[in-house]
XYZ file of C-alpha atoms in Angstrom:
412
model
C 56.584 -9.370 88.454
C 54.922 -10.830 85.756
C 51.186 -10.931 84.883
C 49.186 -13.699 82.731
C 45.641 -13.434 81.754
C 43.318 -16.471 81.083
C 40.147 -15.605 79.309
C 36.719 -17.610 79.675
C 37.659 -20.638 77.289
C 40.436 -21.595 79.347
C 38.399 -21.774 82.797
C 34.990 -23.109 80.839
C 34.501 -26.361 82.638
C 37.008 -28.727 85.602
C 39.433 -29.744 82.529
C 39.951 -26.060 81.638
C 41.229 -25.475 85.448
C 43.698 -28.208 85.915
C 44.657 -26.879 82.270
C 45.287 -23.694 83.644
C 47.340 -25.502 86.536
C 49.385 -27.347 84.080
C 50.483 -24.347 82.690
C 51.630 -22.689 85.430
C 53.545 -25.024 86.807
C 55.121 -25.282 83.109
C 55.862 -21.310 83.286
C 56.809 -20.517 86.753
C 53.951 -19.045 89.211
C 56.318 -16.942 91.238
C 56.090 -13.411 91.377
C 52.848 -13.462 89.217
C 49.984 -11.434 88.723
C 47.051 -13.794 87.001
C 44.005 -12.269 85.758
C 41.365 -14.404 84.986
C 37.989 -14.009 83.316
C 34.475 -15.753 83.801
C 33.902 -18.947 82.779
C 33.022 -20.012 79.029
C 29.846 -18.228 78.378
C 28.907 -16.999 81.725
C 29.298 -13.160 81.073
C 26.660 -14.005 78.290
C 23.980 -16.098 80.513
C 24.438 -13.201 83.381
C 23.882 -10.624 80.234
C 20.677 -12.545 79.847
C 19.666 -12.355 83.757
C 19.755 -8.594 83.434
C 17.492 -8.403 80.390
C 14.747 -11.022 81.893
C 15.093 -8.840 85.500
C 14.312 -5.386 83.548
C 11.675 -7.319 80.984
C 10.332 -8.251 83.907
C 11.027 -11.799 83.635
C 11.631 -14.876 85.586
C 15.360 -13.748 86.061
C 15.954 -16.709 88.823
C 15.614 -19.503 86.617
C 18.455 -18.388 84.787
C 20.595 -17.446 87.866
C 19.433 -21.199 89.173
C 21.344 -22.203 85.783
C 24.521 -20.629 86.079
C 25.111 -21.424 89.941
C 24.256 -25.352 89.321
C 27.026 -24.739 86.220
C 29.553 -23.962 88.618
C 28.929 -26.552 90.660
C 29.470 -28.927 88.763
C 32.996 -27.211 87.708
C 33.750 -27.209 91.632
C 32.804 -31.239 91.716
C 35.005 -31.743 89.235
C 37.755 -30.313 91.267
C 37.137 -30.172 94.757
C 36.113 -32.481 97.354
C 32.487 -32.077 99.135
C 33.313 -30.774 102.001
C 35.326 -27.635 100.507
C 34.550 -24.162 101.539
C 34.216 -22.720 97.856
C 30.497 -24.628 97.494
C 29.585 -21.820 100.319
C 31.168 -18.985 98.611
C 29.546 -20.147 95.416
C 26.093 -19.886 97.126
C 27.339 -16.581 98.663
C 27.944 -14.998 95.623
C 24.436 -16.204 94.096
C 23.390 -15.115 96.745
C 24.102 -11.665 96.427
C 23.513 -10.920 92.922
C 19.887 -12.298 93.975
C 19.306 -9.892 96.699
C 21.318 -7.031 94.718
C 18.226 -7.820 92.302
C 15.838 -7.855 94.581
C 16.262 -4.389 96.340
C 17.429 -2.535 93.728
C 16.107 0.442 92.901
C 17.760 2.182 89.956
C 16.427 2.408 86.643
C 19.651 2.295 85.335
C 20.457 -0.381 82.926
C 24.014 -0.347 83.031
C 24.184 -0.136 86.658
C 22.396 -3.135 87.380
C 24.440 -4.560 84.382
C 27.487 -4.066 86.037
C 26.342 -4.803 89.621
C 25.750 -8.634 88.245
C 27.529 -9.404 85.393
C 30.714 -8.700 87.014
C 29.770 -11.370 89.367
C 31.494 -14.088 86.731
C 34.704 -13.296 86.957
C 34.271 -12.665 91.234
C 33.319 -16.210 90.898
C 35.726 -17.685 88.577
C 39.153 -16.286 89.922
C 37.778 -17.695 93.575
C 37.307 -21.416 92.265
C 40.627 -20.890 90.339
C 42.583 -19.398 93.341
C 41.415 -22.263 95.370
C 42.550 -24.837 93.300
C 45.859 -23.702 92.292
C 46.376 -23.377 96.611
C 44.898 -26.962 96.448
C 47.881 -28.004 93.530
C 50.700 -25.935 95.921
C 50.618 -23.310 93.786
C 50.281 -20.715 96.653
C 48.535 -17.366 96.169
C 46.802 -14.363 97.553
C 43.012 -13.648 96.126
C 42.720 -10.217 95.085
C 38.947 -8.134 94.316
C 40.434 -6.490 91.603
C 37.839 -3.332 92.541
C 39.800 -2.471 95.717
C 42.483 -1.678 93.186
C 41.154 -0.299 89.713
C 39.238 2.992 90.002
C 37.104 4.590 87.795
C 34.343 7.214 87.170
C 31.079 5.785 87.017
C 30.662 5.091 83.419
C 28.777 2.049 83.502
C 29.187 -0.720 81.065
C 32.506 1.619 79.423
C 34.429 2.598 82.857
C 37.374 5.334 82.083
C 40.351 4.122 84.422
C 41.145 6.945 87.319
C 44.880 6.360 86.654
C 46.722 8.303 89.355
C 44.643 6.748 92.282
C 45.140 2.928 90.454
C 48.445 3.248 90.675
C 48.473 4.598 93.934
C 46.321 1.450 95.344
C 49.167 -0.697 93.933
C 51.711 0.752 95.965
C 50.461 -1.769 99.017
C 50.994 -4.713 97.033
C 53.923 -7.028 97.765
C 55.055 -8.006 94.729
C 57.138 -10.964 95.872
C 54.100 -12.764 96.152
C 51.526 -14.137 93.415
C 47.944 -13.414 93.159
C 44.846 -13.891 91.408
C 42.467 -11.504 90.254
C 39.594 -10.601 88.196
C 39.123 -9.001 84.570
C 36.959 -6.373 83.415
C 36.178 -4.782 86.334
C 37.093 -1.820 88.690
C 35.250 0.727 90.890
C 33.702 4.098 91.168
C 33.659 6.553 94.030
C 31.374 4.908 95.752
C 32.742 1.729 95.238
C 29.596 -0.069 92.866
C 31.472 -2.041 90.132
C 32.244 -0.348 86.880
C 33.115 -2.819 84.029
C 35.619 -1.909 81.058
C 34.035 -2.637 78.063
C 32.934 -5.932 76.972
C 36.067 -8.047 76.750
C 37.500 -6.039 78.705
C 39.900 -8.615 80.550
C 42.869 -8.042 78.326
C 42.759 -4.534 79.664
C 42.293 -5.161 82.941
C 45.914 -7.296 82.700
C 47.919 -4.086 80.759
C 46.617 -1.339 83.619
C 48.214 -4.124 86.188
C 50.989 -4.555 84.463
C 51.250 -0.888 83.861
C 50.594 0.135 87.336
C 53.501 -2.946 88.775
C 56.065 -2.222 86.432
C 55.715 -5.913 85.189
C 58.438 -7.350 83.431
C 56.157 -8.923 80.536
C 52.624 -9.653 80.279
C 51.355 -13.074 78.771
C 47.552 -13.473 77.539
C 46.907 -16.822 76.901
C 44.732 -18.061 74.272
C 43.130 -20.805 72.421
C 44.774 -19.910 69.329
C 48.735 -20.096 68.579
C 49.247 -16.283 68.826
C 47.970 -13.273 66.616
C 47.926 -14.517 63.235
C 47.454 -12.784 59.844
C 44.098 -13.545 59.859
C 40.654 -15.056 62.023
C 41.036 -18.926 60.915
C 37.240 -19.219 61.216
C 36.790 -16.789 58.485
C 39.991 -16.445 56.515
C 41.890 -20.036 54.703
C 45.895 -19.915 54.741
C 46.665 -17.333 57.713
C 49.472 -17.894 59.568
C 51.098 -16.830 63.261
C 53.190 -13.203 63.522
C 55.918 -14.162 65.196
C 56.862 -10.656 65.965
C 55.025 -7.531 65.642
C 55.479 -3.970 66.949
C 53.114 -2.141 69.579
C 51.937 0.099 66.663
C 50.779 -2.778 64.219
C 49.088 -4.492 67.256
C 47.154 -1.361 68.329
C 46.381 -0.776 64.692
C 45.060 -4.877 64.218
C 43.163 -4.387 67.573
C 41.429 -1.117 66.330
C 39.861 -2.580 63.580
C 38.884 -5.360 64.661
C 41.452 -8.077 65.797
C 39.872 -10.109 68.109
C 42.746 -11.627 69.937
C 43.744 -8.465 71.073
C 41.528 -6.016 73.369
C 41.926 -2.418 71.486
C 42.942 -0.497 75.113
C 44.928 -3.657 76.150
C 48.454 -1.708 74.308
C 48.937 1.639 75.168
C 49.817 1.081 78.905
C 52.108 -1.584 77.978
C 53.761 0.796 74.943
C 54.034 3.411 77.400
C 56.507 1.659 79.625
C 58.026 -0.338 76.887
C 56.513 -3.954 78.692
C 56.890 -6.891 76.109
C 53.684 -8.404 75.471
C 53.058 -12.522 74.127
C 49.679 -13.836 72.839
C 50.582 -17.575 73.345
C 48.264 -21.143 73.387
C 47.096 -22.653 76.739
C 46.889 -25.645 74.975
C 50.664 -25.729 73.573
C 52.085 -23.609 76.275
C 55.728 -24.757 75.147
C 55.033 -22.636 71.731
C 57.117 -19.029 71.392
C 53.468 -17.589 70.743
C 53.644 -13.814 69.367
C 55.796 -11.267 70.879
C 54.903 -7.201 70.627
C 57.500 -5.081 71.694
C 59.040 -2.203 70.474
C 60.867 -3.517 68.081
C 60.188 -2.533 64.509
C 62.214 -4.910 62.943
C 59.725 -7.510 62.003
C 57.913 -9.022 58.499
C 55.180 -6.918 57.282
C 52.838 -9.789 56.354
C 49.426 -9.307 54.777
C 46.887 -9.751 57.208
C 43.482 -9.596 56.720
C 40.670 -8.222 59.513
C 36.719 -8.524 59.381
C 34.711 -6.266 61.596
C 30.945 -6.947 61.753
C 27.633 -5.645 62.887
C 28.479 -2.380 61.849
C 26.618 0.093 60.815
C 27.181 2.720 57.661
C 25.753 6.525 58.441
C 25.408 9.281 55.320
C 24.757 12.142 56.622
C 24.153 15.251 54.312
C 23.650 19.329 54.216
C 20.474 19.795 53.173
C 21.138 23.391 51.709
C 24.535 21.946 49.637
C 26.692 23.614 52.568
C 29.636 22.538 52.944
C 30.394 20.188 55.898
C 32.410 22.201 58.406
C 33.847 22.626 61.320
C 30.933 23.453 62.906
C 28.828 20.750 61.541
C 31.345 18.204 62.245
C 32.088 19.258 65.999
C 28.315 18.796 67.165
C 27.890 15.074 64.905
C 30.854 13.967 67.099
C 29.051 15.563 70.410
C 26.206 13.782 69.542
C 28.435 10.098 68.720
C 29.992 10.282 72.488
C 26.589 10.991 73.733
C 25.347 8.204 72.444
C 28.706 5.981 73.070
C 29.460 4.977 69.199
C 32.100 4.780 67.866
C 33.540 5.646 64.578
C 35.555 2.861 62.930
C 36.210 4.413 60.001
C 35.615 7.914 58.512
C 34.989 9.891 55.018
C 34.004 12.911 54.244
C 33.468 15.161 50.698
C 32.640 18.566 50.843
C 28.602 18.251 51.525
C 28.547 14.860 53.226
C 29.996 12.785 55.483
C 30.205 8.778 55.584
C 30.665 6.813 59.008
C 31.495 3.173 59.853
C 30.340 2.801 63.196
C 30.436 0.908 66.015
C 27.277 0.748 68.140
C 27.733 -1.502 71.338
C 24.971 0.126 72.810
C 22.428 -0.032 70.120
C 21.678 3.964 69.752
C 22.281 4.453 65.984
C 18.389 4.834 65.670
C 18.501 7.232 68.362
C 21.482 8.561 66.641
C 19.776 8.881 63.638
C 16.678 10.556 64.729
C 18.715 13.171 66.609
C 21.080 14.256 63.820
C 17.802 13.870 61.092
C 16.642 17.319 62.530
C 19.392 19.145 60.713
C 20.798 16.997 58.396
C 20.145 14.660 55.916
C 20.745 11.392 57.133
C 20.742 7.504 56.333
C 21.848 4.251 57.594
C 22.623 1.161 56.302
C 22.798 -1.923 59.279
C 24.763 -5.276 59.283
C 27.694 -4.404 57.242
C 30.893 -5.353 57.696
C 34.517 -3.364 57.815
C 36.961 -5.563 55.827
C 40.673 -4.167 56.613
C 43.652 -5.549 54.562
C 47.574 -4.245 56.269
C 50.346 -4.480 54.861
C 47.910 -5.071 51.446
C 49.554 -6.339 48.204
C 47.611 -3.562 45.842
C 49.729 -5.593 42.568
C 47.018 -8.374 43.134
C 43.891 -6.238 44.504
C 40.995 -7.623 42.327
C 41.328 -10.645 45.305
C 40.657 -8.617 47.709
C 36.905 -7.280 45.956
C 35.435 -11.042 44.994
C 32.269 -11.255 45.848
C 31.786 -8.566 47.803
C 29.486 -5.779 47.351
C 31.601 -2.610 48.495
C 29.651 0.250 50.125
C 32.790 2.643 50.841
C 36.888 2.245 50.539
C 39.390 3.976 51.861
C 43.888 3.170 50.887
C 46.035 4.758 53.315
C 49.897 3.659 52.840
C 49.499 0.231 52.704
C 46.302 -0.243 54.730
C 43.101 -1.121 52.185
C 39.948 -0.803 54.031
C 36.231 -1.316 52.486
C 32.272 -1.264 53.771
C 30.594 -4.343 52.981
C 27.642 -5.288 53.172
């Protein structure tokens, strides 16, 4: 079997659909697994339901939105009489009454309980269609088959009962599924992480054995660089699991940072290919190591730089360093990037969640401590250190770290 993933700017409007169509019948729909994400910015406008509903805020004006948004998307597909205008109203109608009996307090509950509704909504106009173009398939709720605890907002994948669930499929047929989301105990959604879609596609393909897994993009393929921010990149026609995980961890966005260990683990060839030139080889990540190191260039942003300090010239030990890193999970951040000298240590870090203040507060009652916001974590691979003064134009440099041939600096 093989599995394809469309994200939310191939399904963003009617066009982006019979795209999607196109390419399947171009690349073969039997034996498939597709996972597909919400559409265009719908994960966004949900996000923004959730913040009016807890701010106490007219919440339905915005849910009126979205629903009349995929309306029109189903107009410009089906006829009027076609069942998928009721499950449309169905599924606004639940997040609606979700809303209004809820009880919990719990932000990234109720976060996950509706904004997972996008891509519930999305794979059902998109399976409907494709049965509608003779592409025949089987809708899956990708939750019946993805556990996880009940880490809201971040869900850690129950592995051994996932791959259990995906024992019943039959693999001779195709389906289509949903991104980003699984389920707890209990069975309330759990998301992945935001863009967590890519992910979603390697644990299927993980847990079916899938011969190759295609994510399909609006871009060519992974190239050495963002185009939007970077002049003269170009595609990697081949890289190696290792240099994808390491792109993806600091920062790559065409590649989520989970989405390659399950597929390294059982050696499943991975392409990053255009929906919009589907005939194009795209980028291939395998295991081979054979391929051109090219300098590529990677811009993390809205980070955030922590100092933190002994304040009796201590050194920073073991001890020191075991409870910061206590307090970094409990606060879900994560570290980017990492130096230390003997009486202080310097973080790049990652807040999703928006706890660094907390953060900061907390670790001010022993240490030292001081933060710098909005900076940026500029990574260079495969760097050409006999023309480095390029690489520091302009830029005012907060922290650097050279590792083999990986430059990496704090901007700001």
């Amino acid at each position: 079997m093989k599995v394809f993933k469309f994200g939310g700017a191939s399904v963003k409007d009617a066009e982006g659909v019979m795209n999607v169509a196109r390419v399947l019948k171009n690349q073969g729909f039997e034996q498939c697994m597709l996972i597909v994400s919400a559409m265009g910015k719908t994960t966004n406008a949900l996000e923004v339901v959730v913040e009016n509903y807890f701010a106490k805020e007219d919440y339905k004006a915005e849910t009126a939105k979205i629903k009349q948004n995929h309306i029109d998307i189903a107009k410009g597909l089906f006829k009027e009489d076609h069942k998928i205008y009721e499950e449309i109203e169905e599924f606004f109608y639940d997040i609606e009454s979700f809303l209004r009996r809820n009880k919990s307090p719990n932000y990234s509950f109720v976060y996950d309980q509706v904004v997972s509704c996008g891509e519930m909504i999305s794979s059902k106009i998109l399976s409907e269609y494709l049965v509608q173009e003779k592409l025949t398939n089987t809708w899956l709720d990708a939750r019946d088959y993805i556990k996880t605890d009940a880490s809201y907002r971040e869900g850690n994948v129950d592995w051994k009962l996932t791959e259990e669930n995906f024992k019943k499929l039959n693999s001779n047929e195709s389906f289509v599924t949903q991104g980003f989301i699984g389920s707890d105990d209990n069975n309330f959604t759990v998301t992945l992480g935001r863009e967590g879609s890519d992910y979603s596609a390697a644990i299927f393909a993980y847990c079916l054995n899938a011969e190759q897994m295609t994510i399909w993009k609006d871009v060519p393929g992974v190239m050495t660089g963002d185009p939007r921010k970077f002049e003269d990149v170009e595609l990697l026609d081949n890289i190696s699991y290792e240099e994808a995980i390491e792109m993806a961890y600091y920062g790559a966005s065409v590649i989520h940072p989970k989405t390659l260990q399950p597929l390294k683990q059982k050696s499943i060839p991975f392409f990053v290919k255009s929906f919009v030139e589907d005939d194009k080889p795209g980028t291939k990540v395998s295991g081979d190591e054979n391929y051109p190191r090219k300098e590529s260039y990677i811009l993390k942003e809205n980070q955030t730089l922590m100092t933190i300090a002994t304040r009796d010239f201590s050194f920073i030990a073991e001890d020191h360093m075991s409870y910061i890193f206590a307090e970094l999970a409990k606060f879900k951040i994560k570290v980017s990037l990492i130096q230390n000298t003997a009486i202080s240590l310097a973080l790049c870090l990652e807040d999703k969640f928006k706890n660094s203040e907390k953060l900061n507060v907390t670790l001010n009652e022993k240490f030292d401590t001081s933060l710098i916001t909005d900076v940026a974590l500029f990574t260079i691979r495969n760097a050409n250190m006999n023309d480095a003064e390029k690489f520091y134009k302009d830029k005012n440099v907060l922290m650097e770290q050279l590792a083999a041939n990986t430059l990496q600096m704090v901007t700001k």
